[in-house]
Tab-separated table of C-alpha atoms in Angstrom:
chain	number	residue	atom	x	y	z
X	1	SER	CA	138.416	136.170	35.584
X	2	LEU	CA	135.358	136.703	34.391
X	3	THR	CA	133.260	134.407	37.178
X	4	ASN	CA	134.586	136.348	39.937
X	5	HIS	CA	132.711	139.257	38.789
X	6	PRO	CA	131.037	140.774	41.288
X	7	SER	CA	127.316	140.347	39.803
X	8	MET	CA	128.016	136.697	38.934
X	9	LEU	CA	126.925	133.931	40.755
X	10	SER	CA	125.795	136.056	44.337
X	11	SER	CA	122.727	135.267	46.236
X	12	SER	CA	121.696	138.599	46.896
X	13	SER	CA	122.314	139.742	43.298
X	14	LEU	CA	119.106	136.951	42.017
X	15	LYS	CA	116.858	139.726	44.643
X	16	ALA	CA	117.970	142.645	42.987
X	17	PHE	CA	116.358	141.597	39.695
X	18	GLN	CA	113.572	139.430	39.570
X	19	ARG	CA	111.264	140.069	36.304
X	20	PRO	CA	112.855	139.400	32.705
X	21	PRO	CA	115.231	142.463	31.250
X	22	HIS	CA	113.484	144.812	28.896
X	23	VAL	CA	115.409	145.348	25.776
X	24	MET	CA	115.031	148.686	23.027
X	25	ILE	CA	116.315	148.387	20.008
X	26	LEU	CA	117.094	152.392	18.861
X	27	LEU	CA	117.733	151.649	15.321
X	28	ASP	CA	119.527	154.644	13.015
X	29	ILE	CA	117.113	154.448	9.582
X	30	SER	CA	118.458	158.105	8.384
X	31	GLY	CA	119.931	158.416	5.213
X	32	SER	CA	123.201	158.104	6.101
X	33	MET	CA	122.484	153.961	7.331
X	34	THR	CA	120.905	152.998	3.744
X	35	GLU	CA	124.092	151.372	2.745
X	36	SER	CA	124.717	149.486	6.945
X	37	LEU	CA	121.203	148.401	6.281
X	38	SER	CA	121.623	146.479	2.975
X	39	ASN	CA	124.648	144.812	4.315
X	40	PRO	CA	124.149	140.826	3.733
X	41	LEU	CA	125.314	140.533	8.182
X	42	PHE	CA	123.090	143.341	9.562
X	43	LEU	CA	120.117	141.507	8.846
X	44	PRO	CA	121.007	137.818	9.779
X	45	SER	CA	122.704	139.440	12.794
X	46	LEU	CA	120.324	141.075	14.168
X	47	SER	CA	118.212	137.591	13.845
X	48	THR	CA	120.889	135.304	15.753
X	49	PHE	CA	120.888	138.207	19.070
X	50	PHE	CA	117.215	138.339	18.620
X	51	ALA	CA	117.356	133.979	19.171
X	52	SER	CA	119.927	134.391	21.651
X	53	LEU	CA	117.995	135.990	24.281
X	54	PRO	CA	116.017	134.431	27.111
X	55	PRO	CA	112.800	133.666	26.294
X	56	LEU	CA	111.184	135.900	28.558
X	57	THR	CA	113.115	139.188	27.334
X	58	LYS	CA	110.490	141.698	27.026
X	59	LEU	CA	112.027	143.486	23.859
X	60	SER	CA	110.885	146.977	22.131
X	61	ILE	CA	112.270	148.743	18.827
X	62	LEU	CA	112.407	151.632	18.086
X	63	LEU	CA	113.430	153.667	14.487
X	64	TYR	CA	114.522	157.177	14.173
X	65	ASN	CA	115.566	159.531	11.411
X	66	GLU	CA	114.123	162.960	11.412
X	67	SER	CA	111.074	161.476	13.511
X	68	THR	CA	110.917	158.399	16.002
X	69	SER	CA	108.889	155.730	15.609
X	70	VAL	CA	108.056	153.579	18.193
X	71	ILE	CA	107.478	149.503	16.191
X	72	LEU	CA	107.230	147.229	18.742
X	73	ARG	CA	106.363	147.850	22.983
X	74	ARG	CA	107.762	145.411	25.809
X	75	GLY	CA	107.061	142.262	23.000
X	76	GLU	CA	107.953	139.082	23.813
X	77	ILE	CA	111.126	137.305	21.774
X	78	ARG	CA	108.770	134.490	19.943
X	79	ASP	CA	110.153	132.124	17.911
X	80	GLY	CA	113.782	132.970	17.798
X	81	GLY	CA	112.392	136.654	17.317
X	82	ARG	CA	111.211	135.969	13.638
X	83	ALA	CA	108.226	138.106	14.183
X	84	ALA	CA	110.763	140.967	15.671
X	85	MET	CA	112.524	140.223	11.930
X	86	SER	CA	109.465	140.612	10.362
X	87	ILE	CA	108.907	143.808	12.003
X	88	ILE	CA	111.562	145.530	11.257
X	89	VAL	CA	112.047	143.990	7.998
X	90	ARG	CA	108.751	145.869	6.950
X	91	ASN	CA	109.161	149.038	7.977
X	92	LEU	CA	113.107	149.451	6.798
X	93	LYS	CA	113.562	152.325	4.847
X	94	PRO	CA	116.420	154.368	5.218
X	95	LYS	CA	115.773	158.390	4.614
X	96	GLY	CA	115.931	162.039	5.873
X	97	LYS	CA	117.943	163.346	8.679
X	98	SER	CA	119.011	162.025	12.266
X	99	ASP	CA	117.565	163.678	15.462
X	100	MET	CA	119.290	161.336	17.839
X	101	SER	CA	118.448	163.239	20.731
X	102	GLU	CA	114.648	162.917	20.040
X	103	ALA	CA	115.114	159.328	19.252
X	104	ILE	CA	116.962	159.157	22.744
X	105	LEU	CA	114.701	160.143	24.706
X	106	SER	CA	111.282	158.746	23.454
X	107	SER	CA	113.266	155.194	24.435
X	108	LEU	CA	113.477	156.935	28.003
X	109	HIS	CA	109.824	158.265	27.714
X	110	LEU	CA	108.614	154.213	26.236
X	111	LEU	CA	110.681	152.509	29.604
X	112	SER	CA	109.554	154.811	31.578
X	113	SER	CA	106.354	154.087	30.855
X	114	CYS	CA	106.550	149.984	30.253
X	115	GLU	CA	107.942	150.280	33.679
X	116	SER	CA	103.989	152.079	34.622
X	117	ASP	CA	102.369	149.195	33.698
X	118	VAL	CA	104.027	146.950	35.414
X	119	PRO	CA	103.194	146.363	39.577
X	120	SER	CA	106.023	147.258	41.232
X	121	SER	CA	105.560	144.073	43.352
X	122	ASP	CA	106.295	141.904	39.687
X	123	GLY	CA	109.929	143.152	41.370
X	124	PRO	CA	112.842	145.903	40.344
X	125	SER	CA	113.736	145.237	36.072
X	126	SER	CA	116.851	146.105	34.082
X	127	ASN	CA	116.771	148.167	31.044
X	128	TYR	CA	118.924	148.060	28.356
X	129	VAL	CA	119.022	150.779	24.476
X	130	ILE	CA	120.573	149.227	22.346
X	131	LEU	CA	121.718	152.546	19.915
X	132	ILE	CA	123.056	151.314	16.912
X	133	THR	CA	123.806	154.561	14.168
X	134	ASP	CA	126.358	155.572	11.396
X	135	GLY	CA	126.223	159.373	11.651
X	136	HIS	CA	126.447	162.767	13.766
X	137	PRO	CA	122.409	164.154	14.525
X	138	ASN	CA	122.223	166.852	12.101
X	139	ILE	CA	118.339	168.175	13.591
X	140	GLY	CA	117.757	169.330	16.147
X	141	THR	CA	119.730	168.709	19.465
X	142	THR	CA	123.274	168.405	17.980
X	143	ASP	CA	125.667	169.436	20.968
X	144	THR	CA	127.534	166.001	22.485
X	145	GLY	CA	126.753	167.361	25.694
X	146	SER	CA	123.262	168.805	25.475
X	147	ILE	CA	122.403	164.991	24.401
X	148	LEU	CA	124.070	163.601	27.274
X	149	ASP	CA	122.560	165.968	29.653
X	150	SER	CA	118.623	165.376	28.927
X	151	ALA	CA	119.598	161.836	28.708
X	152	ARG	CA	120.335	161.492	32.066
X	153	ASN	CA	117.884	164.327	33.096
X	154	LEU	CA	115.425	162.659	31.693
X	155	SER	CA	116.094	158.765	33.388
X	156	GLU	CA	116.337	160.316	36.893
X	157	SER	CA	113.224	162.003	36.692
X	158	THR	CA	111.454	159.478	35.128
X	159	MET	CA	112.201	156.321	35.955
X	160	THR	CA	112.582	155.249	39.674
X	161	ASP	CA	112.127	151.511	40.581
X	162	CYS	CA	114.198	150.009	37.481
X	163	SER	CA	117.768	150.575	36.028
X	164	VAL	CA	118.609	151.110	32.465
X	165	THR	CA	121.972	150.581	30.838
X	166	PHE	CA	123.118	152.143	27.350
X	167	LEU	CA	125.167	149.686	24.529
X	168	THR	CA	125.914	151.468	21.891
X	169	VAL	CA	127.584	150.313	18.376
X	170	GLY	CA	128.888	152.834	15.983
X	171	ILE	CA	129.676	152.289	12.569
X	172	GLY	CA	131.916	153.677	9.730
X	173	GLU	CA	134.593	156.410	9.925
X	174	ARG	CA	131.488	159.547	10.818
X	175	GLN	CA	130.923	157.678	14.172
X	176	PRO	CA	130.009	159.863	17.155
X	177	ALA	CA	132.073	159.030	19.129
X	178	GLY	CA	131.665	161.263	22.220
X	179	ILE	CA	127.801	160.556	22.120
X	180	LEU	CA	127.982	156.785	21.908
X	181	GLU	CA	130.944	156.735	24.780
X	182	GLY	CA	129.403	159.460	26.965
X	183	LEU	CA	125.977	157.374	26.683
X	184	ALA	CA	127.232	154.005	27.586
X	185	GLU	CA	129.547	155.711	30.389
X	186	MET	CA	126.560	157.675	32.066
X	187	GLU	CA	126.138	156.183	35.964
X	188	GLY	CA	123.837	157.898	38.049
X	189	LYS	CA	120.754	156.718	40.493
X	190	VAL	CA	119.301	155.147	37.380
X	191	ALA	CA	121.772	154.758	35.076
X	192	ARG	CA	124.541	152.030	35.092
X	193	THR	CA	127.512	151.526	33.254
X	194	GLY	CA	126.790	150.071	29.548
X	195	LYS	CA	129.988	149.469	26.765
X	196	TRP	CA	130.661	150.826	23.270
X	197	TRP	CA	131.566	148.961	20.530
X	198	CYS	CA	133.031	150.177	16.653
X	199	GLU	CA	132.040	148.842	13.883
X	200	LYS	CA	133.660	149.667	10.551
X	201	SER	CA	131.908	149.813	7.288
X	202	GLU	CA	131.965	146.375	6.244
X	203	LEU	CA	130.264	144.935	9.578
X	204	LYS	CA	132.739	141.974	9.824
X	205	THR	CA	132.700	142.079	13.396
X	206	LEU	CA	129.161	142.700	13.941
X	207	PRO	CA	127.704	139.584	14.387
X	208	ARG	CA	130.026	139.572	16.958
X	209	THR	CA	129.396	142.769	18.751
X	210	LEU	CA	125.604	141.406	19.116
X	211	ALA	CA	126.711	138.482	20.533
X	212	GLU	CA	128.588	140.207	23.165
X	213	ILE	CA	125.402	142.322	23.497
X	214	ALA	CA	123.259	139.693	24.055
X	215	VAL	CA	125.936	137.551	26.715
X	216	TRP	CA	126.319	141.111	28.794
X	217	VAL	CA	122.315	140.980	28.927
X	218	LYS	CA	121.830	137.051	29.825
X	219	TYR	CA	124.081	136.706	32.302
X	220	GLY	CA	124.414	140.540	33.609
X	221	TRP	CA	127.022	142.241	33.112
X	222	GLY	CA	126.672	145.960	33.607
X	223	ARG	CA	123.822	145.676	36.389
X	224	GLU	CA	123.209	143.995	39.486
X	225	GLY	CA	121.075	140.385	39.412
X	226	LEU	CA	122.207	137.416	37.559
X	227	LEU	CA	119.821	133.858	36.856
X	228	GLU	CA	122.425	132.307	39.283
X	229	LEU	CA	121.158	128.809	38.263
X	230	GLU	CA	121.008	129.684	34.953
X	231	ALA	CA	124.436	130.615	34.612
X	232	ARG	CA	126.126	127.781	36.976
X	233	SER	CA	124.587	125.391	34.547
X	234	THR	CA	125.704	126.993	31.078
X	235	TYR	CA	128.311	129.600	31.413
X	236	SER	CA	131.304	127.758	30.959
X	237	GLN	CA	129.510	126.617	28.029
X	238	ASN	CA	129.392	130.137	26.625
X	239	THR	CA	132.619	130.978	27.718
X	240	ARG	CA	134.188	129.026	25.443
X	241	LEU	CA	131.885	129.742	22.211
X	242	LEU	CA	133.213	133.438	22.893
X	243	GLN	CA	136.421	132.763	23.114
X	244	GLY	CA	136.438	130.873	20.218
X	245	ASN	CA	134.842	133.518	18.542
X	246	GLY	CA	138.153	135.534	20.051
X	247	GLY	CA	135.742	138.051	22.056
X	248	ILE	CA	136.271	136.854	25.264
X	249	GLY	CA	138.391	140.068	25.910
X	250	ARG	CA	135.349	142.411	25.697
X	251	LEU	CA	134.167	141.342	28.035
X	252	ALA	CA	136.633	141.604	30.866
X	253	ARG	CA	135.612	144.784	32.176
């Protein structure tokens, strides 16, 4: 039962998570993503996801191919995420190869930098890196074990009073299952177990996948801490909505 999940409705969890979550979108814009990014379901699904996040959520957006660009750094969710979508649309120009390892490390460096900007007295934070990609890295470090080891080591050496959870979405037939699953299952002093989703090239289930991720961020699956009062007042309604979309079973862990 989801209502009996250990991270739900716990008074101690409120102390463990005092600041709004920081959500980081790490989006592959290499040439192989051209078809997926132009799919009519992609941008609307992402827009709905932004609108579903809690109003105080901090949002960062990184786009990567052969290099990684930070197009939004710890901004606020405004106007239902329309400003964030505008930034993405202006920069969505898929081309080149995929240096996934550098992109993952860049996301962790940015999280660490953002954490240093916030006084520790504000309490610990919970961070989510949402990686969306359709293919294997083909430039830079490409070995799965090396990529995962570098991510784990960097997170534990640079991040202290916070946690990071990888929520990964693979698209199409060539998705790097080992990397995506490994990141999602990474655990340690800082890393918290996340989840890995698989999408077909048609992206028919992407709206549901991103809806599940929004619920994960909002209510705390996979991390310590929960906004208890909000969960008590709206959890039942959101559960019914998810059941109607056929997604509730995938949320049960």
